[in-house]
Coordinates of C-alpha atoms in Angstrom, one line a residue:
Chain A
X1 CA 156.0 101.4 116.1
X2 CA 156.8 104.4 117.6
X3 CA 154.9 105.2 121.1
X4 CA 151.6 107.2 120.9
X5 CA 153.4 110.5 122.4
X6 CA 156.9 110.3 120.8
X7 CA 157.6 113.7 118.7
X8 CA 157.6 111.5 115.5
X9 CA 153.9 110.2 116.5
X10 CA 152.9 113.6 116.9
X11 CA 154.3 114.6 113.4
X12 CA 152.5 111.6 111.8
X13 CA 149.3 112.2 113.3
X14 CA 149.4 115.9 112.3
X15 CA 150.3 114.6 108.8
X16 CA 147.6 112.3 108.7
X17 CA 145.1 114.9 110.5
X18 CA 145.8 117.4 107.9
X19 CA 145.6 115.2 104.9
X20 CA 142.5 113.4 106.2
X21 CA 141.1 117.1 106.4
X22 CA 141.6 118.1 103.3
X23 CA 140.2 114.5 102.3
X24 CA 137.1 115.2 103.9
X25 CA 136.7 118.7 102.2
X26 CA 137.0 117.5 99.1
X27 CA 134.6 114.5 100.0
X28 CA 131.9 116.5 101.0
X29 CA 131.9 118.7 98.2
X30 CA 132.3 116.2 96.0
X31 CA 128.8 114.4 98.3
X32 CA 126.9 117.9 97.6
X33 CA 127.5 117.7 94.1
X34 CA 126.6 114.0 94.2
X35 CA 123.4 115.0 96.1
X36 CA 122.3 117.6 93.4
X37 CA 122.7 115.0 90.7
X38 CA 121.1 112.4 92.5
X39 CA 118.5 114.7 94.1
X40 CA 117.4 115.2 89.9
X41 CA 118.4 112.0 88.3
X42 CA 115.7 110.4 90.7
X43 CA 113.3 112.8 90.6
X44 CA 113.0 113.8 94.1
X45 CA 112.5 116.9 96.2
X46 CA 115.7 118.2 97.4
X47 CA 113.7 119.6 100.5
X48 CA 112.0 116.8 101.4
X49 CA 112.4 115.5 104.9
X50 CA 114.1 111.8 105.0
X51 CA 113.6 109.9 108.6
X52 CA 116.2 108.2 110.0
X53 CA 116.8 105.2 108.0
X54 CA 118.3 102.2 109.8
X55 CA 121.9 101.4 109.3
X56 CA 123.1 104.7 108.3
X57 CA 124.9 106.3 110.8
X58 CA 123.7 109.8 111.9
X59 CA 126.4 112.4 112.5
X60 CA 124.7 114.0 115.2
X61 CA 126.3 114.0 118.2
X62 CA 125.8 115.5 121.7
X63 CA 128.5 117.0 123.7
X64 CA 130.4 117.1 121.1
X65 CA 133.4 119.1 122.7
X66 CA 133.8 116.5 125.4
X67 CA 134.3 113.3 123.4
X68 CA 138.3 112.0 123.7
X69 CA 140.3 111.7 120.9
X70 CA 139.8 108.2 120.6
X71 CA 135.7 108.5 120.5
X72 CA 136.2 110.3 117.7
X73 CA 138.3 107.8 115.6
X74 CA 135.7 105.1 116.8
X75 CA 132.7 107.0 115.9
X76 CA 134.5 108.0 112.5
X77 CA 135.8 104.4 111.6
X78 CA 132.4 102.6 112.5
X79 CA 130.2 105.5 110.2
X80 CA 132.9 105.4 106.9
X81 CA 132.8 101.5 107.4
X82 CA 128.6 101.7 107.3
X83 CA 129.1 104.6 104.3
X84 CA 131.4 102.2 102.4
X85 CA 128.7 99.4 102.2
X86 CA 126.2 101.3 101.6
X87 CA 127.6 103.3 99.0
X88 CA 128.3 100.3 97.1
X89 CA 124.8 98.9 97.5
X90 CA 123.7 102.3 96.5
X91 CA 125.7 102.0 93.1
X92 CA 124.6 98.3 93.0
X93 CA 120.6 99.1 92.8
X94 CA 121.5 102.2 90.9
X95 CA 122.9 100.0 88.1
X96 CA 120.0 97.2 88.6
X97 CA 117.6 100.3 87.9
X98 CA 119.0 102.3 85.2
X99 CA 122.0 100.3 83.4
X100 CA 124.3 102.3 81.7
X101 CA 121.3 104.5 80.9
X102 CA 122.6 107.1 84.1
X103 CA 126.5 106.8 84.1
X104 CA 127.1 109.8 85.0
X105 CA 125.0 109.3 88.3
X106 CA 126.6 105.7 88.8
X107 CA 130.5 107.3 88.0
X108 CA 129.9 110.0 91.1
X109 CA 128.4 107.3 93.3
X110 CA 131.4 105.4 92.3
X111 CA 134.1 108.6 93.1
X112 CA 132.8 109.1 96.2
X113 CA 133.0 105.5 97.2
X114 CA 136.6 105.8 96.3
X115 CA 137.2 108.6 98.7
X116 CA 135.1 106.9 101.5
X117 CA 137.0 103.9 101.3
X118 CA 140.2 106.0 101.6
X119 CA 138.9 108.0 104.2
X120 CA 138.4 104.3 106.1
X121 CA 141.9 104.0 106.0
X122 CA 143.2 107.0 106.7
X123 CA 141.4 106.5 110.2
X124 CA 142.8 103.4 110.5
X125 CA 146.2 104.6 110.0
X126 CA 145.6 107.3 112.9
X127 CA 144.1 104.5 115.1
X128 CA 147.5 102.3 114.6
X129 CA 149.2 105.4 114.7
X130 CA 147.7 105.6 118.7
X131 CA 148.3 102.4 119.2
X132 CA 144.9 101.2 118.9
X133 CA 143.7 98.3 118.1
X134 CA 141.4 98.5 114.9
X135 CA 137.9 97.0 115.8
X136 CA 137.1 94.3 113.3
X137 CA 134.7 94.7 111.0
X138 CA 131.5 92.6 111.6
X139 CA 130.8 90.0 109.3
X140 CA 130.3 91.4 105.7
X141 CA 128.6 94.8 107.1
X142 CA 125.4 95.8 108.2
X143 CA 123.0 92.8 107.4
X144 CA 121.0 93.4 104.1
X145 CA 118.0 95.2 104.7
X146 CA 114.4 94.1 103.7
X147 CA 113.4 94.9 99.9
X148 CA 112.6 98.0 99.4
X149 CA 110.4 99.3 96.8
X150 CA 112.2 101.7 94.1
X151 CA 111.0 105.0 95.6
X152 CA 112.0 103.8 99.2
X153 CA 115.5 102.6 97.9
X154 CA 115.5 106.5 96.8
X155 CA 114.6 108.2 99.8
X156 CA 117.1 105.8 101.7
X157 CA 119.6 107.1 99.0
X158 CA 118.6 110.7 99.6
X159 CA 119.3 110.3 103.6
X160 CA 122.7 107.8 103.3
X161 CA 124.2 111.5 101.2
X162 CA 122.5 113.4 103.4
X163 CA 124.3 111.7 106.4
X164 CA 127.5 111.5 104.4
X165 CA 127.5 114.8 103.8
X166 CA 127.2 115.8 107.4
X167 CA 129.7 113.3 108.4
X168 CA 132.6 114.7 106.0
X169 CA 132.0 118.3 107.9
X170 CA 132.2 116.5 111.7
X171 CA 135.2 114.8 110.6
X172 CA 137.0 117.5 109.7
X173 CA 136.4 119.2 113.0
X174 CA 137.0 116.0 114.9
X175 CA 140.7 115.8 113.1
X176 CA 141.3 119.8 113.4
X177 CA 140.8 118.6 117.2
X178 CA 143.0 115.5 117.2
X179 CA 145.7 117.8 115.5
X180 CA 146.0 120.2 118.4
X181 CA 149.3 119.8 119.9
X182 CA 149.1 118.2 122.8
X183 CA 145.4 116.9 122.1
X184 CA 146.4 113.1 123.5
X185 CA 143.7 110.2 122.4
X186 CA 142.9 109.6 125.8
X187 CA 141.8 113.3 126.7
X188 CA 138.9 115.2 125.8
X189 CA 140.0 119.0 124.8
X190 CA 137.4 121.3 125.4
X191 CA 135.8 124.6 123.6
X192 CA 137.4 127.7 124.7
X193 CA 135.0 130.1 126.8
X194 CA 134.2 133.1 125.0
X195 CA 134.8 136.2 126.6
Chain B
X1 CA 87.5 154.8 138.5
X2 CA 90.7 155.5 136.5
X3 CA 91.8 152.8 133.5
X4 CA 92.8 151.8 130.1
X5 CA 91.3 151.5 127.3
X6 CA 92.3 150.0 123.6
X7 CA 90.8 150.9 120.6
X8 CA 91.8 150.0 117.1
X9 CA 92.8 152.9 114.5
X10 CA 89.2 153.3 112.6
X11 CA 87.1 152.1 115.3
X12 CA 84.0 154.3 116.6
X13 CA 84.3 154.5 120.5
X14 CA 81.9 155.7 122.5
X15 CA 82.3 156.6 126.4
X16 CA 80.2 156.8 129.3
X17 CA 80.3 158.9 132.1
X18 CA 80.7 155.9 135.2
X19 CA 77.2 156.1 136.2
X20 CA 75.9 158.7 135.1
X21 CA 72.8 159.0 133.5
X22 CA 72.5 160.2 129.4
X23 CA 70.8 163.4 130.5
X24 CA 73.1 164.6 133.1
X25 CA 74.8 167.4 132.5
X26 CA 79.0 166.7 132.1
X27 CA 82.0 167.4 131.0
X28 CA 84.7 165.9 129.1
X29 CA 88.4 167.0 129.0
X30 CA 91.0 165.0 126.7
X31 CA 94.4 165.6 128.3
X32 CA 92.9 168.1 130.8
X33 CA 91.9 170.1 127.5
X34 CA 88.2 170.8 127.6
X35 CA 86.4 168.6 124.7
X36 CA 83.6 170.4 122.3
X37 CA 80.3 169.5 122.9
X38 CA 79.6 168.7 119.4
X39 CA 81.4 165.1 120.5
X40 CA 78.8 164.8 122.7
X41 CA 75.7 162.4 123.0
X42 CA 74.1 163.5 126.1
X43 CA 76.4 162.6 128.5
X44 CA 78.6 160.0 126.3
X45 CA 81.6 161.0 124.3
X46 CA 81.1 159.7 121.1
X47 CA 84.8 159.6 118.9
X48 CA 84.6 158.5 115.2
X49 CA 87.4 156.8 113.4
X50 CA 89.6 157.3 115.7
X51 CA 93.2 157.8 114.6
X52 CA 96.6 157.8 117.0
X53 CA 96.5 161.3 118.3
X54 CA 93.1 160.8 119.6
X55 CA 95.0 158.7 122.6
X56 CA 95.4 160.0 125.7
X57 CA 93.4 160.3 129.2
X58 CA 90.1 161.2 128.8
X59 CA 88.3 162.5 132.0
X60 CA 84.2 163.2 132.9
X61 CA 83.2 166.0 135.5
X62 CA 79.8 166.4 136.7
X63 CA 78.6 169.6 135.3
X64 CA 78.0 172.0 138.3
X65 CA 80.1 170.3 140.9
X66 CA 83.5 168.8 138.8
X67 CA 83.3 165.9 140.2
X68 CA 85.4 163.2 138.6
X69 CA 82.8 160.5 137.3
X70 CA 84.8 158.9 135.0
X71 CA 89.0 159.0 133.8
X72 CA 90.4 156.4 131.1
X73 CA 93.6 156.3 129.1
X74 CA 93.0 155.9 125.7
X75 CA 94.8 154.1 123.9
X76 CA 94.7 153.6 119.7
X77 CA 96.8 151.2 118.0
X78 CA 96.6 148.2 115.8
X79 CA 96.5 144.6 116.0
X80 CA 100.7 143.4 114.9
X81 CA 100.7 142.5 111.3
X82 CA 103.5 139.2 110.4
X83 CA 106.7 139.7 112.5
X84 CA 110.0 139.7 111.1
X85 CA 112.0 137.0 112.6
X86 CA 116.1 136.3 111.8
X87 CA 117.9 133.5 113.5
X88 CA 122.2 133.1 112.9
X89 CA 124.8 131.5 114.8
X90 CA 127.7 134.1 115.1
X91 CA 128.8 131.7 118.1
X92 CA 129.4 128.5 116.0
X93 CA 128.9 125.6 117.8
X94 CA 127.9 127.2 121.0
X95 CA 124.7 128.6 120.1
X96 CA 122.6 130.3 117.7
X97 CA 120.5 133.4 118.6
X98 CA 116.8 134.6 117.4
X99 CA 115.7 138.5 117.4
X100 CA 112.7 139.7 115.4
X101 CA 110.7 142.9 114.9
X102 CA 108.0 144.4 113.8
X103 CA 107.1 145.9 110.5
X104 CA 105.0 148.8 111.4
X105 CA 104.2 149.9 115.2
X106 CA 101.0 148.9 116.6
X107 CA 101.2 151.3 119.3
X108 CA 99.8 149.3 121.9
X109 CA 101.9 146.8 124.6
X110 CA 102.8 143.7 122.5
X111 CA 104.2 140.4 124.1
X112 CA 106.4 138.0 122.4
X113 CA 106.3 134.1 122.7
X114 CA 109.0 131.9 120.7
X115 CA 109.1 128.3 120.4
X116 CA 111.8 126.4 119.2
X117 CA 111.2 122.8 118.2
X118 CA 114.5 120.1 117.0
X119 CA 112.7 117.0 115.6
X120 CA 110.2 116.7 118.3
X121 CA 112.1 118.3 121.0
X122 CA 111.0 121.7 122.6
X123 CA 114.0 123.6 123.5
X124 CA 113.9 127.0 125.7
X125 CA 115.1 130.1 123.6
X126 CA 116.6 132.3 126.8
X127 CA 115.6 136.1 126.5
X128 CA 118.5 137.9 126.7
X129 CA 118.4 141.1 128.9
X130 CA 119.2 143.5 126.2
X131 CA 118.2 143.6 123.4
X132 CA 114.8 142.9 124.6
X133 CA 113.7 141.5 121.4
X134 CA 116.5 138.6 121.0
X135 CA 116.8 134.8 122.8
X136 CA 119.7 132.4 122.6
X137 CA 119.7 128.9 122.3
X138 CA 122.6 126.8 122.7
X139 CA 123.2 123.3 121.0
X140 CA 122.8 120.4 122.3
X141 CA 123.4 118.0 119.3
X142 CA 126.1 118.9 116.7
X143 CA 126.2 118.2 113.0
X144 CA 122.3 116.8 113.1
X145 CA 120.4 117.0 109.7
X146 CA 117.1 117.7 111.5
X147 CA 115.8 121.2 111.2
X148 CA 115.0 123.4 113.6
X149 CA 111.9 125.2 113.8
X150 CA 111.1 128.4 115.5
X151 CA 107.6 130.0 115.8
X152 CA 107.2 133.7 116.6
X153 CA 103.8 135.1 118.0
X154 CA 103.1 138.2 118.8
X155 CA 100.0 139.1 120.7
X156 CA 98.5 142.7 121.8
X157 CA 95.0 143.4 123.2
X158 CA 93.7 143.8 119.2
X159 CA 94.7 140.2 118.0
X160 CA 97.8 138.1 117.4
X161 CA 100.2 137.0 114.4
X162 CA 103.0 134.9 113.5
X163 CA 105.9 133.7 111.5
X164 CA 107.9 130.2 111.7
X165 CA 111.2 129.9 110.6
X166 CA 112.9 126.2 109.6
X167 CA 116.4 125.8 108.9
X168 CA 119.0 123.5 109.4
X169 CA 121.8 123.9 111.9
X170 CA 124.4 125.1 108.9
X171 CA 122.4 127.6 106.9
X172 CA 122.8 129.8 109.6
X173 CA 126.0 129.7 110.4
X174 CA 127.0 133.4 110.1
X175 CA 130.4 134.9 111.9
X176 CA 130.8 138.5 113.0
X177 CA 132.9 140.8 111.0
X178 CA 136.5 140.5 111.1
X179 CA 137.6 143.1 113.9
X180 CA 140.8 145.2 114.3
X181 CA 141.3 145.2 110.8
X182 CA 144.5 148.0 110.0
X183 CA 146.3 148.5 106.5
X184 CA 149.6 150.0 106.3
X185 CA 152.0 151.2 103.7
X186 CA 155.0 149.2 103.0
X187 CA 158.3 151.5 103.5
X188 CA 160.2 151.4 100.1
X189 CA 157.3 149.9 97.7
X190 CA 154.8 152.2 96.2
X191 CA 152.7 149.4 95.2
X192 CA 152.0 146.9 98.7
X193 CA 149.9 147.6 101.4
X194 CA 149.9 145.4 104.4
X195 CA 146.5 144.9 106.0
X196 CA 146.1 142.7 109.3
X197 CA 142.7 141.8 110.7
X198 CA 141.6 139.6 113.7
X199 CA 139.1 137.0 113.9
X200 CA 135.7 137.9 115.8
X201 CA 135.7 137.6 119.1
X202 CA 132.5 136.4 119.2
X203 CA 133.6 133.2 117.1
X204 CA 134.6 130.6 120.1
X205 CA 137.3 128.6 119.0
X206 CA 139.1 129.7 115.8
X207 CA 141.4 126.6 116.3
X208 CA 138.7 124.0 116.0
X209 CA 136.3 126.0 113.5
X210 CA 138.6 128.1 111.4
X211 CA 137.8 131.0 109.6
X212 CA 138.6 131.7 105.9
X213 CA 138.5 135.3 104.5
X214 CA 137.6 137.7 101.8
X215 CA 139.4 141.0 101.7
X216 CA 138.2 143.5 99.0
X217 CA 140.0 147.0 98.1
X218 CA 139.7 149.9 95.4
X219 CA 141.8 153.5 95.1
X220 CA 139.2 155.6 96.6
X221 CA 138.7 157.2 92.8
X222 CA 137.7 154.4 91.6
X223 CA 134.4 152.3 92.0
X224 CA 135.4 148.7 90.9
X225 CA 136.8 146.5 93.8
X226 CA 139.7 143.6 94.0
X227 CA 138.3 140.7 95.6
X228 CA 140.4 138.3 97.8
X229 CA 139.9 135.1 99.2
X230 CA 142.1 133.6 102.1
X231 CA 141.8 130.4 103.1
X232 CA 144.1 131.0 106.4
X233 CA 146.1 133.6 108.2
X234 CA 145.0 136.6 109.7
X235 CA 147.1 138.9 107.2
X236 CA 148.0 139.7 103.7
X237 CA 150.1 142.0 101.4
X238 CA 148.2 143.8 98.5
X239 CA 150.8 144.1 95.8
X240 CA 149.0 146.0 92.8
X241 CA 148.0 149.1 94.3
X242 CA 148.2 152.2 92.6
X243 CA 151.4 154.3 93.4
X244 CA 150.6 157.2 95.5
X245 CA 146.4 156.5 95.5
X246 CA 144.3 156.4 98.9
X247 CA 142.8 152.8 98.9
X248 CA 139.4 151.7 101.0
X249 CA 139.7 148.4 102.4
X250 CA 137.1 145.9 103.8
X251 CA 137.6 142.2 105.1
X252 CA 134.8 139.4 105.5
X253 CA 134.8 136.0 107.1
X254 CA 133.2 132.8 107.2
X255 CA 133.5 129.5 108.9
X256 CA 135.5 127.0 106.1
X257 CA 133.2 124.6 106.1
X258 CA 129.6 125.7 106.3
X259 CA 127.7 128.5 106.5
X260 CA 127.7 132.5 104.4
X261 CA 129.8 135.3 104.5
X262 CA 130.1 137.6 107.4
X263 CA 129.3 141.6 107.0
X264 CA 132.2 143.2 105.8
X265 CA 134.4 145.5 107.9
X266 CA 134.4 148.4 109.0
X267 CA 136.3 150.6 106.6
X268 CA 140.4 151.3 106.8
X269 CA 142.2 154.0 104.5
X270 CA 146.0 153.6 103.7
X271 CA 148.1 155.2 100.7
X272 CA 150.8 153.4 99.8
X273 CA 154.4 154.2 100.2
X274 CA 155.6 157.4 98.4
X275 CA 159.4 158.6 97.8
X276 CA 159.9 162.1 99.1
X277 CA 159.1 164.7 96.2
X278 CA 162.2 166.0 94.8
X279 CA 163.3 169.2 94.0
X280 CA 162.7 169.8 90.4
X281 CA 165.6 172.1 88.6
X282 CA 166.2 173.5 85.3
X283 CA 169.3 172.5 82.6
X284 CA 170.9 175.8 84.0
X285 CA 170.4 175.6 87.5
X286 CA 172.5 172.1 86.6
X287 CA 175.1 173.8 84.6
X288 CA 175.7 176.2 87.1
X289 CA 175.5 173.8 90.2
X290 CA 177.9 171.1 88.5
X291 CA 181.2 172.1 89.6
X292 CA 180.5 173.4 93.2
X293 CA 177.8 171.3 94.6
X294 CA 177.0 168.1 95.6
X295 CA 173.6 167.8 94.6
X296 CA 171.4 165.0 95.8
X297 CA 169.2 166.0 92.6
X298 CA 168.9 162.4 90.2
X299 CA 166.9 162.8 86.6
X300 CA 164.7 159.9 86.5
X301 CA 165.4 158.1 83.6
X302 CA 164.8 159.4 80.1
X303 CA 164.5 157.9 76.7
X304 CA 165.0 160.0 73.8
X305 CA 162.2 158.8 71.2
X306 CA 164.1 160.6 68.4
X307 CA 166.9 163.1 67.7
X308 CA 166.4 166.5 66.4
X309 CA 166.8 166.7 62.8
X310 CA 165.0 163.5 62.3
X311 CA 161.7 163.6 60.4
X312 CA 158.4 162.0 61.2
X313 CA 155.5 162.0 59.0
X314 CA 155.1 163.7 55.8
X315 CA 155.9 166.9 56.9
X316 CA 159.3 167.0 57.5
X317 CA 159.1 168.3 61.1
X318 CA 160.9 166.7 63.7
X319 CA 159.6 166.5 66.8
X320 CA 161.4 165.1 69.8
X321 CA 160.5 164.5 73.8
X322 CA 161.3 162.6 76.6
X323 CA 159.8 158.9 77.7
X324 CA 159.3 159.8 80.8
X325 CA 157.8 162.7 80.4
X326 CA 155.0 160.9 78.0
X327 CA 154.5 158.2 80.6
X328 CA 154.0 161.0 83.6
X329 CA 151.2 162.4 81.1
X330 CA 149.6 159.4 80.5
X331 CA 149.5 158.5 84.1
X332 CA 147.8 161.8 84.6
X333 CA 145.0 160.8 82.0
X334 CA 143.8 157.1 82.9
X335 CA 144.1 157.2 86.8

């Protein structure tokens, strides 16, 4: 494997960066889309406010600008591998509720999936690529929540897009960042000062 | 004693004289402008439904020595109707600022209190020096799906009001105009125009948070535009224009990701590359010219549509011209 700074690294990880950006673009339209159908399929307010449900994991970040390069893989890696599980338990109940009644609804979960899952291992690949080691994931994912009633398993739906959706917008910042030439894993690259 | 006084537009006010009792004999000046005595209620000023250009400083003289008894400044206004509160993020992901206004005047001192609460977090909305009516906030979470919520009062000595904005950190996401923004003719094509612009400088990092663009242009004769859209680069190269046409030009920008459109530009004029006129001559000038010049004269191009002699139509006259001069005509008509 070629070292972490070698000129053929830094090629590969602008590759990758600017794949896994447009990957992310695509994702979160494709997650907006998702959230409109979703958002009417299940009959909800597309305004209404979702608290923080346990297990998804929240984009929000503070200090943004200072994390390294390698926080930012981390953070990424750990959040798509949460996404991925709960996508599929999403599409899971969504089937248990509606059959093939809703296929449309259950195909779009299913695309998006798809892209998470590639998205996973697209980070991986940059986290090799830096000579990383990837963290293991833990056991079979986040341990399976208490039973929800049907409208709770909605309004946890309605947040995990939500989240997703803010997610595929920090992650195509935190690879425009981990493109910059000379951006190294190890360092955190600021924000300009404005004028 | 000498102070101020606030009355609403409408109101009836009614005056004393400091201590002066009802009967005493007084006077009253508005502006140092004696005041009729028809206002007058013994020794109180009695003003109906007052309206704005009853304010100013009203004084009260004892009657035979002008003694000041009494001065106040009055003041009529209004209590502030619903301000009008706007909050964007042309600094993206520094910050996002708040200004507001207010509909009508109230014509009294008003003061100004924002709150601005994330989730359950206060955070401070910095004045800034000018404009006096704006405050600046800068992030401290990114990419959060809780909405912010800022609450505008506005208070004066007549009563209060308010207006609350919520909205989440992307919906306001709104960049300056593009700036610098110059077109230019290409040499040797009648048809390009090469336009340039820069990104805002109030936009922080360009790098991390590019921009995308929208550049929109239309001959100045002509009131439907050509729309754009430029997902990189700070330049492009119109290729349709209309030979020899001024054309108004306009660029917009917004973050890629999140967010609305920018203003547009300001406004750049550029015609597009012309060949010098020619001299025209006539089939004469030619013949005579042929054997002793070297003219730089070149006919544009001509098609004959048909020979003399031929016959079109029924009537069995021929008529002949050039192509070029048909297209030239044409031209003329539609542009």
């Amino acid at each position: 494997m070629a070292a972490a700074d070698s000129p053929s690294a830094a090629l590969r990880r602008r590759d990758l960066c600017s794949r896994g950006i447009r990957l992310a673009g695509k994702m979160r339209a494709d997650v907006v889309d998702l959230l409109d159908i979703y958002v009417e399929q299940q009959g909800l307010d597309a305004s209404a406010s979702v608290a923080a449900v346990e297990g998804v994991p929240l984009a929000a970040v503070e200090r943004w600008d200072e994390q390294t390069g390698t926080q930012r893989l981390l953070e990424n890696l750990a959040a798509y591998r949460a996404f991925r599980a709960l996508l599929a338990q999403m599409l899971e109940e969504q089937r248990e509720q509606l059959g093939e009644a809703d296929a449309g609804l259950g195909r779009a979960l299913a695309a998006v999936l798809l892209q998470v899952s590639a998205f996973t291992y697209h980070l991986e690949e940059l986290l090799r690529l830096e000579s990383r080691g990837i963290p293991g994931e833990e056991g079979d994912g986040p341990p399976p929540p208490p039973r929800l009633s049907l409208f709770e398993q909605k309004l946890r739906g309605l947040g995990v897009l939500r989240e997703l959706a803010q997610w595929a917008v920090r992650s195509a910042r935190d690879l425009r960042q981990l493109a910059k030439p000379g951006s190294a894993t190890g360092t955190a690259p600021g924000l300009a000062e404005s004028p | 004693d000498s102070h101020i006084q606030y009355e609403r537009v409408g109101a009836d006010v009614t005056m004393k004289c400091g201590s002066m009792d009802w009967d005493a004999a007084v006077t009253w000046t508005v502006n140092g402008t004696d005041i009729n005595d028809s206002r007058l209620n013994g020794s109180y000023l009695v003003l109906k439904n007052v309206d704005l250009l009853q304010s100013g400083q009203y004084s009260c003289y004892e009657g035979s020595s002008w003694h000041l008894k009494y001065q106040t400044y009055l003041r009529v206004g209004t209590p502030p109707k619903e301000p009008v509160l706007m909050c964007r993020s042309n600094n993206y992901p520094k910050g996002f600022y708040c200004s507001w206004h207010l509909p009508t005047p109230t014509y009294i001192p008003n003061t100004f209190n924002i709150s601005v609460i994330h989730g359950t977090k206060d955070m401070v909305c910095e004045k800034d020096a000018v404009p006096k009516n704006r405050c600046h906030i800068r992030y401290l979470q990114l990419f959060s799906t809780v909405k912010y919520k800022v609450t505008l009062t506005v208070t004066n000595v007549l009563g209060k009001n308010f207006t609350t904005l919520t909205f989440d950190e992307f919906a306001i996401v709104k960049p300056d105009p593009p700036e610098s923004v110059v077109a230019k003719p290409v040499p040797n094509n009648p048809r390009r125009l090469e336009v340039s612009w820069q990104n805002p400088s109030s936009w922080p990092d360009p790098e991390s948070f590019p921009l995308k663009f929208f550049l929109r242009y239309r001959p100045l004769i002509l009131d439907q535009w050509q729309h754009v859209e430029l997902s990189d680069g700070t330049s492009h190269t119109i290729t349709d224009a209309y030979a020899g046409k001024e054309y108004i030009i306009q660029v917009a920008a917004k973050d890629n990701d999140i967010g609305t459109w920018s203003d547009w530009s300001v406004a750049v004029h550029a015609t597009p590359w012309t060949e010098e006129p020619k001299h025209l001559t006539t089939e004469a000038q030619i013949t005579e010219t042929t054997s002793a010049s070297t003219s730089s004269f070149m006919a544009p191009p001509t098609t004959k549509i048909c020979d003399k002699g031929a016959v079109v139509g029924s009537g069995a006259v021929a008529v002949c011209w050039t192509a070029g001069l048909v297209v030239a005509a044409y031209s003329v008509l539609f542009i």
